[in-house]
Each structure stands twice: as C-alpha cells, then as structure tokens.
Amino acid sequence: MIHYTDQGKGASIVLIHGYLETSEVWDSFARKLAASFRVIAVDLPGHGKSDLISETETMESMAGSIKELIEKLNLKKVFMTGHSLGGYVTLAFAELFQELLSGYCLFHSHPLADPPEAVEKREREMVLVRAGKKDLMYPENVSRMFATENLARFPEELQRLKEIASSIPGEAIIVVLKGMIVRPSRLTLMESGRVPCLWILGAMDNYISCEYAQTQVKIPENSMLAILENSGHLGFIEEEELSLSIIKSFVERLHDCTTA
C-alpha cells in the first residue's frame, strides 16, 4: 500500500520525496501549494507509512506504484515534482507514462546515471546499513543537504529531517540505494522536450554541482531552468517562498497553454 496525503483543489501536483526522506519533508510546502492546487504527497515504498513492496525496487517499479495511485484517484494528468531521488523516479515515470503528465519538475535532481564515485559511496552506505550502523551515515548526509551557510538558520528543520531519516528502515534504504545505482541516464528524454520540465537547482548544493549540471544538459524550448542562489539541496525549505512562486508560475503557464 502506498500512503499519501491529498489536499487542496485545482490542477493536480504530485510531490515525491528524496533519499532518506518521507512525504513529511513537504508538509509546509505542500500546505502552502495547496492554496492554489490539489497537492498529493507520496511516501515511496518502504518509507513513511508505505509498505515495502519488493526487495528489488527500481526507479521504474516505484514509478509504477505512483501510476497505480494516480489511476486510483482518477486523475487524468498531473504535474509531478521530484526531489533528488524523487526526480529519478519522476524521470522514469515520464519515460513510461508520458500521457499522464502535464509536466514535471526536477527539484535538486538531474537526468544522469551515477558516476563511479557515486556508486562507491552508495555501496559504502549499504555496508553500514547492513551492519546496523545507519546512524553513522544519515546525520552527515542530512546536514549536507543544507547549504553550509544555511545550517545555523534552520536548526529545527535540520533536527526534524534527521528524525525523519532515522525512522526509515534499513531494508528500505538498501533497496533505494540499489535502485539508484542501476538507474540509466535519461538525458535524452529530458532534452527531447517530450514533456515540459522545470529544473530547479541550488547554487550552493553540496550534492549536485549547479555549474557542472548545467554543462551536461541542453534545456529544450518548452522547459525552464531556475537557480536558487541561496539554497543547497533543500530549496523548498531554504527558499520556500521563492520555490513556491517558481512552481506556481510554471504550472499555471502549462495550464494556460492547454486551455488556450
């Protein structure tokens, strides 16, 4: 069973959380976004209140679980927003179920496959989790999600995100790490413009180099790049109001185009 929250009315936006997160990370952002849209925030399999469906979850299988939820809710088209890992799932969804998307947002994410150094890091994390030592891994990972300059500004949010990370079962963490390692590049999909994309990057992101990412992707004409100058990997917290404005404007523009 996939757990989700559902609030607001209007065009539908589906929010997908990142690695070491649950849908709770979106609470404030989703509540404010729901003033203008119908907002569905999803717990990926094994996270939050969702069951772990398989020991071999991939980006594609998680996208399939979200498709089943969208069909259950009788939604014709949605705008999907994926944070980090959630962006990888969103790209898999765009590849498999294009007809269900009005557009999508990669929020501190990218379409590239893991380079060797990222694979090595994920494999080290799996070793720690299997040894029952995930508490040696997640505090640093969560801290690095904030821009270094922003850590002192968000002490309550930092503690909350650490608590969320600590609640995720080791089995689910390992499944997701495996899935991220084997995911393919979806650069061609993103650059094709088959589905309009809003790409949000943080100028001070400790995980994704903003400058490097821009050199790797050619943004199609129907898509948009937005850079949050004062954010790390958590723009929906670090620059919440600006992020809300960017997404709202992009979704409204898509809606205007489809109804014109």
PDB file of C-alpha atoms in Angstrom, residues 14-249:
ATOM      1  CA  VAL A  14       2.252  15.099  -7.084  1.00  0.00           C
ATOM      2  CA  LEU A  15       5.213  15.556  -4.728  1.00  0.00           C
ATOM      3  CA  ILE A  16       7.826  12.783  -4.443  1.00  0.00           C
ATOM      4  CA  HIS A  17      10.407  12.954  -1.665  1.00  0.00           C
ATOM      5  CA  GLY A  18      14.119  12.222  -1.852  1.00  0.00           C
ATOM      6  CA  TYR A  19      16.605   9.783  -0.331  1.00  0.00           C
ATOM      7  CA  LEU A  20      16.437   9.481   3.485  1.00  0.00           C
ATOM      8  CA  GLU A  21      13.130  11.359   3.408  1.00  0.00           C
ATOM      9  CA  THR A  22       9.398  10.741   3.600  1.00  0.00           C
ATOM     10  CA  SER A  23       6.458  12.825   2.415  1.00  0.00           C
ATOM     11  CA  GLU A  24       6.685  14.709   5.724  1.00  0.00           C
ATOM     12  CA  VAL A  25       9.530  16.818   4.333  1.00  0.00           C
ATOM     13  CA  TRP A  26       6.935  18.532   2.120  1.00  0.00           C
ATOM     14  CA  ASP A  27       4.478  19.384   4.949  1.00  0.00           C
ATOM     15  CA  SER A  28       4.866  23.171   4.952  1.00  0.00           C
ATOM     16  CA  PHE A  29       5.498  23.416   1.214  1.00  0.00           C
ATOM     17  CA  ALA A  30       2.523  21.192   0.343  1.00  0.00           C
ATOM     18  CA  ARG A  31       0.184  23.096   2.649  1.00  0.00           C
ATOM     19  CA  LYS A  32       1.074  26.418   1.009  1.00  0.00           C
ATOM     20  CA  LEU A  33       0.984  24.973  -2.507  1.00  0.00           C
ATOM     21  CA  ALA A  34      -2.493  23.599  -1.771  1.00  0.00           C
ATOM     22  CA  ALA A  35      -3.823  27.161  -1.611  1.00  0.00           C
ATOM     23  CA  SER A  36      -3.694  27.096  -5.429  1.00  0.00           C
ATOM     24  CA  PHE A  37      -3.608  23.421  -6.456  1.00  0.00           C
ATOM     25  CA  ARG A  38      -4.600  19.916  -5.478  1.00  0.00           C
ATOM     26  CA  VAL A  39      -1.440  18.534  -3.888  1.00  0.00           C
ATOM     27  CA  ILE A  40      -0.717  14.831  -3.372  1.00  0.00           C
ATOM     28  CA  ALA A  41       2.442  13.984  -1.396  1.00  0.00           C
ATOM     29  CA  VAL A  42       3.554  10.352  -1.668  1.00  0.00           C
ATOM     30  CA  ASP A  43       5.559   8.053   0.612  1.00  0.00           C
ATOM     31  CA  LEU A  44       7.749   5.903  -1.632  1.00  0.00           C
ATOM     32  CA  PRO A  45       7.660   2.129  -0.917  1.00  0.00           C
ATOM     33  CA  GLY A  46       9.187   1.307   2.460  1.00  0.00           C
ATOM     34  CA  HIS A  47       9.187   4.939   3.562  1.00  0.00           C
ATOM     35  CA  GLY A  48       6.851   6.677   5.979  1.00  0.00           C
ATOM     36  CA  LYS A  49       3.588   4.759   6.084  1.00  0.00           C
ATOM     37  CA  SER A  50       4.039   2.940   2.748  1.00  0.00           C
ATOM     38  CA  ASP A  51       4.725  -0.780   2.631  1.00  0.00           C
ATOM     39  CA  LEU A  52       7.935  -2.083   1.093  1.00  0.00           C
ATOM     40  CA  ILE A  53       6.577  -3.882  -1.955  1.00  0.00           C
ATOM     41  CA  SER A  54       9.718  -5.568  -3.242  1.00  0.00           C
ATOM     42  CA  GLU A  55      13.342  -6.258  -2.330  1.00  0.00           C
ATOM     43  CA  THR A  56      14.386  -5.018  -5.751  1.00  0.00           C
ATOM     44  CA  GLU A  57      12.630  -1.662  -6.107  1.00  0.00           C
ATOM     45  CA  THR A  58      13.857   0.332  -9.103  1.00  0.00           C
ATOM     46  CA  MET A  59      13.016   3.817 -10.293  1.00  0.00           C
ATOM     47  CA  GLU A  60      10.684   2.151 -12.782  1.00  0.00           C
ATOM     48  CA  SER A  61       8.860  -0.012 -10.230  1.00  0.00           C
ATOM     49  CA  MET A  62       8.375   2.970  -7.913  1.00  0.00           C
ATOM     50  CA  ALA A  63       7.035   4.966 -10.859  1.00  0.00           C
ATOM     51  CA  GLY A  64       4.600   2.107 -11.459  1.00  0.00           C
ATOM     52  CA  SER A  65       3.372   2.296  -7.865  1.00  0.00           C
ATOM     53  CA  ILE A  66       2.689   6.005  -8.289  1.00  0.00           C
ATOM     54  CA  LYS A  67       0.866   5.343 -11.575  1.00  0.00           C
ATOM     55  CA  GLU A  68      -1.448   2.954  -9.727  1.00  0.00           C
ATOM     56  CA  LEU A  69      -2.156   5.670  -7.153  1.00  0.00           C
ATOM     57  CA  ILE A  70      -2.895   8.259  -9.846  1.00  0.00           C
ATOM     58  CA  GLU A  71      -5.314   5.873 -11.517  1.00  0.00           C
ATOM     59  CA  LYS A  72      -6.933   5.095  -8.161  1.00  0.00           C
ATOM     60  CA  LEU A  73      -7.528   8.823  -7.671  1.00  0.00           C
ATOM     61  CA  ASN A  74      -8.970   9.101 -11.209  1.00  0.00           C
ATOM     62  CA  LEU A  75      -6.541  11.850 -12.191  1.00  0.00           C
ATOM     63  CA  LYS A  76      -6.194  12.477 -15.929  1.00  0.00           C
ATOM     64  CA  LYS A  77      -2.930  14.419 -15.835  1.00  0.00           C
ATOM     65  CA  VAL A  78      -0.640  15.567 -13.056  1.00  0.00           C
ATOM     66  CA  PHE A  79       2.381  17.807 -12.649  1.00  0.00           C
ATOM     67  CA  MET A  80       4.998  15.685 -10.878  1.00  0.00           C
ATOM     68  CA  THR A  81       7.666  17.230  -8.664  1.00  0.00           C
ATOM     69  CA  GLY A  82      10.520  15.006  -7.517  1.00  0.00           C
ATOM     70  CA  HIS A  83      13.190  15.977  -5.010  1.00  0.00           C
ATOM     71  CA  SER A  84      16.598  14.362  -5.594  1.00  0.00           C
ATOM     72  CA  LEU A  85      15.789  10.590  -5.644  1.00  0.00           C
ATOM     73  CA  GLY A  86      12.193  11.652  -6.333  1.00  0.00           C
ATOM     74  CA  GLY A  87      13.451  13.302  -9.509  1.00  0.00           C
ATOM     75  CA  TYR A  88      14.903   9.989 -10.699  1.00  0.00           C
ATOM     76  CA  VAL A  89      11.509   8.369 -10.098  1.00  0.00           C
ATOM     77  CA  THR A  90       9.814  11.258 -11.898  1.00  0.00           C
ATOM     78  CA  LEU A  91      12.022  10.784 -14.967  1.00  0.00           C
ATOM     79  CA  ALA A  92      11.212   7.069 -15.019  1.00  0.00           C
ATOM     80  CA  PHE A  93       7.530   7.999 -14.824  1.00  0.00           C
ATOM     81  CA  ALA A  94       7.942  10.465 -17.720  1.00  0.00           C
ATOM     82  CA  GLU A  95       9.550   7.740 -19.818  1.00  0.00           C
ATOM     83  CA  LEU A  96       6.900   5.112 -19.051  1.00  0.00           C
ATOM     84  CA  PHE A  97       3.699   7.114 -18.581  1.00  0.00           C
ATOM     85  CA  GLN A  98       4.125  10.340 -20.538  1.00  0.00           C
ATOM     86  CA  GLU A  99       0.401  10.570 -21.229  1.00  0.00           C
ATOM     87  CA  LEU A 100      -0.314  11.126 -17.512  1.00  0.00           C
ATOM     88  CA  LEU A 101       1.923  14.189 -17.184  1.00  0.00           C
ATOM     89  CA  SER A 102       1.197  17.830 -17.948  1.00  0.00           C
ATOM     90  CA  GLY A 103       4.821  18.493 -16.985  1.00  0.00           C
ATOM     91  CA  TYR A 104       7.351  17.685 -14.305  1.00  0.00           C
ATOM     92  CA  CYS A 105       9.870  19.314 -12.002  1.00  0.00           C
ATOM     93  CA  LEU A 106      13.336  18.033 -11.140  1.00  0.00           C
ATOM     94  CA  PHE A 107      13.938  19.662  -7.753  1.00  0.00           C
ATOM     95  CA  HIS A 108      17.658  19.363  -6.929  1.00  0.00           C
ATOM     96  CA  SER A 109      17.906  16.346  -9.200  1.00  0.00           C
ATOM     97  CA  HIS A 110      19.285  15.516 -12.653  1.00  0.00           C
ATOM     98  CA  PRO A 111      18.853  13.025 -15.522  1.00  0.00           C
ATOM     99  CA  LEU A 112      22.351  11.478 -15.432  1.00  0.00           C
ATOM    100  CA  ALA A 113      23.344   7.971 -14.346  1.00  0.00           C
ATOM    101  CA  ASP A 114      25.580   7.513 -11.292  1.00  0.00           C
ATOM    102  CA  PRO A 115      29.294   8.085 -11.968  1.00  0.00           C
ATOM    103  CA  PRO A 116      31.714   5.557 -10.410  1.00  0.00           C
ATOM    104  CA  GLU A 117      32.390   7.693  -7.332  1.00  0.00           C
ATOM    105  CA  ALA A 118      28.668   7.943  -6.564  1.00  0.00           C
ATOM    106  CA  VAL A 119      28.286   4.174  -6.919  1.00  0.00           C
ATOM    107  CA  GLU A 120      31.180   3.656  -4.498  1.00  0.00           C
ATOM    108  CA  LYS A 121      29.603   5.995  -1.951  1.00  0.00           C
ATOM    109  CA  ARG A 122      26.245   4.204  -2.177  1.00  0.00           C
ATOM    110  CA  GLU A 123      27.944   0.841  -1.757  1.00  0.00           C
ATOM    111  CA  ARG A 124      29.729   2.095   1.378  1.00  0.00           C
ATOM    112  CA  GLU A 125      26.403   3.262   2.764  1.00  0.00           C
ATOM    113  CA  MET A 126      24.860  -0.149   2.124  1.00  0.00           C
ATOM    114  CA  VAL A 127      27.682  -1.770   4.096  1.00  0.00           C
ATOM    115  CA  LEU A 128      26.963   0.500   7.065  1.00  0.00           C
ATOM    116  CA  VAL A 129      23.207  -0.083   6.911  1.00  0.00           C
ATOM    117  CA  ARG A 130      23.607  -3.861   6.655  1.00  0.00           C
ATOM    118  CA  ALA A 131      25.838  -3.716   9.728  1.00  0.00           C
ATOM    119  CA  GLY A 132      23.078  -1.940  11.648  1.00  0.00           C
ATOM    120  CA  LYS A 133      25.009   1.331  11.659  1.00  0.00           C
ATOM    121  CA  LYS A 134      22.788   3.654   9.639  1.00  0.00           C
ATOM    122  CA  ASP A 135      23.082   6.176  12.495  1.00  0.00           C
ATOM    123  CA  LEU A 136      26.723   6.641  11.461  1.00  0.00           C
ATOM    124  CA  MET A 137      25.625   7.599   7.964  1.00  0.00           C
ATOM    125  CA  TYR A 138      22.447   9.652   7.898  1.00  0.00           C
ATOM    126  CA  PRO A 139      23.301  12.607  10.231  1.00  0.00           C
ATOM    127  CA  GLU A 140      26.096  13.825   7.956  1.00  0.00           C
ATOM    128  CA  ASN A 141      24.044  13.153   4.819  1.00  0.00           C
ATOM    129  CA  VAL A 142      21.153  15.221   6.131  1.00  0.00           C
ATOM    130  CA  SER A 143      23.387  18.073   7.300  1.00  0.00           C
ATOM    131  CA  ARG A 144      24.972  18.282   3.844  1.00  0.00           C
ATOM    132  CA  MET A 145      21.528  18.783   2.306  1.00  0.00           C
ATOM    133  CA  PHE A 146      21.551  22.341   3.624  1.00  0.00           C
ATOM    134  CA  ALA A 147      23.933  24.909   2.193  1.00  0.00           C
ATOM    135  CA  THR A 148      26.768  25.267   4.694  1.00  0.00           C
ATOM    136  CA  GLU A 149      25.822  28.926   5.148  1.00  0.00           C
ATOM    137  CA  ASN A 150      22.235  27.958   5.996  1.00  0.00           C
ATOM    138  CA  LEU A 151      22.818  25.355   8.714  1.00  0.00           C
ATOM    139  CA  ALA A 152      22.620  27.882  11.554  1.00  0.00           C
ATOM    140  CA  ARG A 153      19.411  29.360  10.098  1.00  0.00           C
ATOM    141  CA  PHE A 154      17.399  26.124  10.174  1.00  0.00           C
ATOM    142  CA  PRO A 155      18.197  24.226  13.406  1.00  0.00           C
ATOM    143  CA  GLU A 156      14.636  22.946  13.906  1.00  0.00           C
ATOM    144  CA  GLU A 157      14.319  21.812  10.289  1.00  0.00           C
ATOM    145  CA  LEU A 158      17.705  20.082  10.483  1.00  0.00           C
ATOM    146  CA  GLN A 159      16.688  18.156  13.593  1.00  0.00           C
ATOM    147  CA  ARG A 160      13.337  17.217  12.065  1.00  0.00           C
ATOM    148  CA  LEU A 161      14.951  15.885   8.891  1.00  0.00           C
ATOM    149  CA  LYS A 162      17.373  13.811  10.956  1.00  0.00           C
ATOM    150  CA  GLU A 163      14.433  12.321  12.852  1.00  0.00           C
ATOM    151  CA  ILE A 164      12.683  11.502   9.571  1.00  0.00           C
ATOM    152  CA  ALA A 165      15.845   9.838   8.226  1.00  0.00           C
ATOM    153  CA  SER A 166      16.247   7.806  11.412  1.00  0.00           C
ATOM    154  CA  SER A 167      12.708   6.437  11.014  1.00  0.00           C
ATOM    155  CA  ILE A 168      13.376   4.816   7.624  1.00  0.00           C
ATOM    156  CA  PRO A 169      14.018   1.056   7.913  1.00  0.00           C
ATOM    157  CA  GLY A 170      17.455  -0.123   6.845  1.00  0.00           C
ATOM    158  CA  GLU A 171      15.854  -2.542   4.386  1.00  0.00           C
ATOM    159  CA  ALA A 172      14.160   0.322   2.544  1.00  0.00           C
ATOM    160  CA  ILE A 173      17.380   2.356   2.454  1.00  0.00           C
ATOM    161  CA  ILE A 174      19.258  -0.546   0.860  1.00  0.00           C
ATOM    162  CA  VAL A 175      16.516  -1.137  -1.719  1.00  0.00           C
ATOM    163  CA  VAL A 176      16.608   2.517  -2.770  1.00  0.00           C
ATOM    164  CA  LEU A 177      20.414   2.607  -2.917  1.00  0.00           C
ATOM    165  CA  LYS A 178      20.396  -0.446  -5.204  1.00  0.00           C
ATOM    166  CA  GLY A 179      17.787   1.180  -7.413  1.00  0.00           C
ATOM    167  CA  MET A 180      19.743   4.417  -7.749  1.00  0.00           C
ATOM    168  CA  ILE A 181      22.932   2.550  -8.674  1.00  0.00           C
ATOM    169  CA  VAL A 182      21.320   0.697 -11.588  1.00  0.00           C
ATOM    170  CA  ARG A 183      19.203   3.548 -12.942  1.00  0.00           C
ATOM    171  CA  PRO A 184      20.043   4.558 -16.541  1.00  0.00           C
ATOM    172  CA  SER A 185      20.720   8.026 -17.858  1.00  0.00           C
ATOM    173  CA  ARG A 186      17.552   9.764 -19.004  1.00  0.00           C
ATOM    174  CA  LEU A 187      19.355  12.739 -20.509  1.00  0.00           C
ATOM    175  CA  THR A 188      17.901  12.101 -23.963  1.00  0.00           C
ATOM    176  CA  LEU A 189      14.392  12.020 -22.519  1.00  0.00           C
ATOM    177  CA  MET A 190      14.819  15.339 -20.721  1.00  0.00           C
ATOM    178  CA  GLU A 191      16.458  17.037 -23.698  1.00  0.00           C
ATOM    179  CA  SER A 192      13.795  15.770 -26.107  1.00  0.00           C
ATOM    180  CA  GLY A 193      11.154  18.010 -24.538  1.00  0.00           C
ATOM    181  CA  ARG A 194       8.527  15.285 -24.840  1.00  0.00           C
ATOM    182  CA  VAL A 195       7.204  16.576 -21.519  1.00  0.00           C
ATOM    183  CA  PRO A 196       7.803  20.167 -20.309  1.00  0.00           C
ATOM    184  CA  CYS A 197      10.316  20.253 -17.459  1.00  0.00           C
ATOM    185  CA  LEU A 198      11.014  22.744 -14.700  1.00  0.00           C
ATOM    186  CA  TRP A 199      14.573  22.185 -13.468  1.00  0.00           C
ATOM    187  CA  ILE A 200      15.373  23.745 -10.087  1.00  0.00           C
ATOM    188  CA  LEU A 201      18.977  23.800  -8.894  1.00  0.00           C
ATOM    189  CA  GLY A 202      20.614  25.214  -5.777  1.00  0.00           C
ATOM    190  CA  ALA A 203      23.673  27.394  -6.316  1.00  0.00           C
ATOM    191  CA  MET A 204      25.169  26.129  -3.034  1.00  0.00           C
ATOM    192  CA  ASP A 205      24.156  22.462  -3.359  1.00  0.00           C
ATOM    193  CA  ASN A 206      26.689  20.132  -1.699  1.00  0.00           C
ATOM    194  CA  TYR A 207      25.395  17.127  -3.673  1.00  0.00           C
ATOM    195  CA  ILE A 208      24.800  18.456  -7.185  1.00  0.00           C
ATOM    196  CA  SER A 209      27.226  20.971  -8.664  1.00  0.00           C
ATOM    197  CA  CYS A 210      24.994  23.663 -10.115  1.00  0.00           C
ATOM    198  CA  GLU A 211      27.590  24.779 -12.651  1.00  0.00           C
ATOM    199  CA  TYR A 212      28.528  21.255 -13.757  1.00  0.00           C
ATOM    200  CA  ALA A 213      24.905  20.120 -14.097  1.00  0.00           C
ATOM    201  CA  GLN A 214      24.167  22.986 -16.470  1.00  0.00           C
ATOM    202  CA  THR A 215      27.023  21.940 -18.759  1.00  0.00           C
ATOM    203  CA  GLN A 216      25.571  18.433 -19.083  1.00  0.00           C
ATOM    204  CA  VAL A 217      22.001  19.220 -20.133  1.00  0.00           C
ATOM    205  CA  LYS A 218      20.592  21.189 -23.061  1.00  0.00           C
ATOM    206  CA  ILE A 219      17.280  22.644 -21.891  1.00  0.00           C
ATOM    207  CA  PRO A 220      14.529  22.253 -24.534  1.00  0.00           C
ATOM    208  CA  GLU A 221      12.428  25.263 -25.532  1.00  0.00           C
ATOM    209  CA  ASN A 222       9.340  24.105 -23.632  1.00  0.00           C
ATOM    210  CA  SER A 223      11.293  23.772 -20.377  1.00  0.00           C
ATOM    211  CA  MET A 224      12.838  26.123 -17.833  1.00  0.00           C
ATOM    212  CA  LEU A 225      15.877  26.267 -15.570  1.00  0.00           C
ATOM    213  CA  ALA A 226      15.581  28.080 -12.234  1.00  0.00           C
ATOM    214  CA  ILE A 227      18.569  28.579  -9.932  1.00  0.00           C
ATOM    215  CA  LEU A 228      18.061  29.250  -6.233  1.00  0.00           C
ATOM    216  CA  GLU A 229      21.044  31.412  -5.347  1.00  0.00           C
ATOM    217  CA  ASN A 230      20.722  30.974  -1.570  1.00  0.00           C
ATOM    218  CA  SER A 231      19.911  27.261  -1.406  1.00  0.00           C
ATOM    219  CA  GLY A 232      21.746  23.990  -1.083  1.00  0.00           C
ATOM    220  CA  HIS A 233      19.826  20.745  -1.706  1.00  0.00           C
ATOM    221  CA  LEU A 234      16.629  21.800   0.084  1.00  0.00           C
ATOM    222  CA  GLY A 235      15.250  24.824  -1.716  1.00  0.00           C
ATOM    223  CA  PHE A 236      11.693  24.021  -0.646  1.00  0.00           C
ATOM    224  CA  ILE A 237      12.914  24.765   2.902  1.00  0.00           C
ATOM    225  CA  GLU A 238      15.846  27.135   2.375  1.00  0.00           C
ATOM    226  CA  GLU A 239      13.981  29.400  -0.075  1.00  0.00           C
ATOM    227  CA  GLU A 240      10.417  28.215   0.365  1.00  0.00           C
ATOM    228  CA  GLU A 241       8.503  31.245  -0.888  1.00  0.00           C
ATOM    229  CA  LEU A 242      10.643  31.661  -3.997  1.00  0.00           C
ATOM    230  CA  SER A 243      10.332  27.959  -4.784  1.00  0.00           C
ATOM    231  CA  LEU A 244       6.566  28.123  -4.380  1.00  0.00           C
ATOM    232  CA  SER A 245       6.396  31.095  -6.731  1.00  0.00           C
ATOM    233  CA  ILE A 246       8.531  29.368  -9.386  1.00  0.00           C
ATOM    234  CA  ILE A 247       6.469  26.177  -9.384  1.00  0.00           C
ATOM    235  CA  LYS A 248       3.153  28.011  -9.268  1.00  0.00           C
ATOM    236  CA  SER A 249       4.087  30.179 -12.264  1.00  0.00           C
TER     237      SER A 249
END
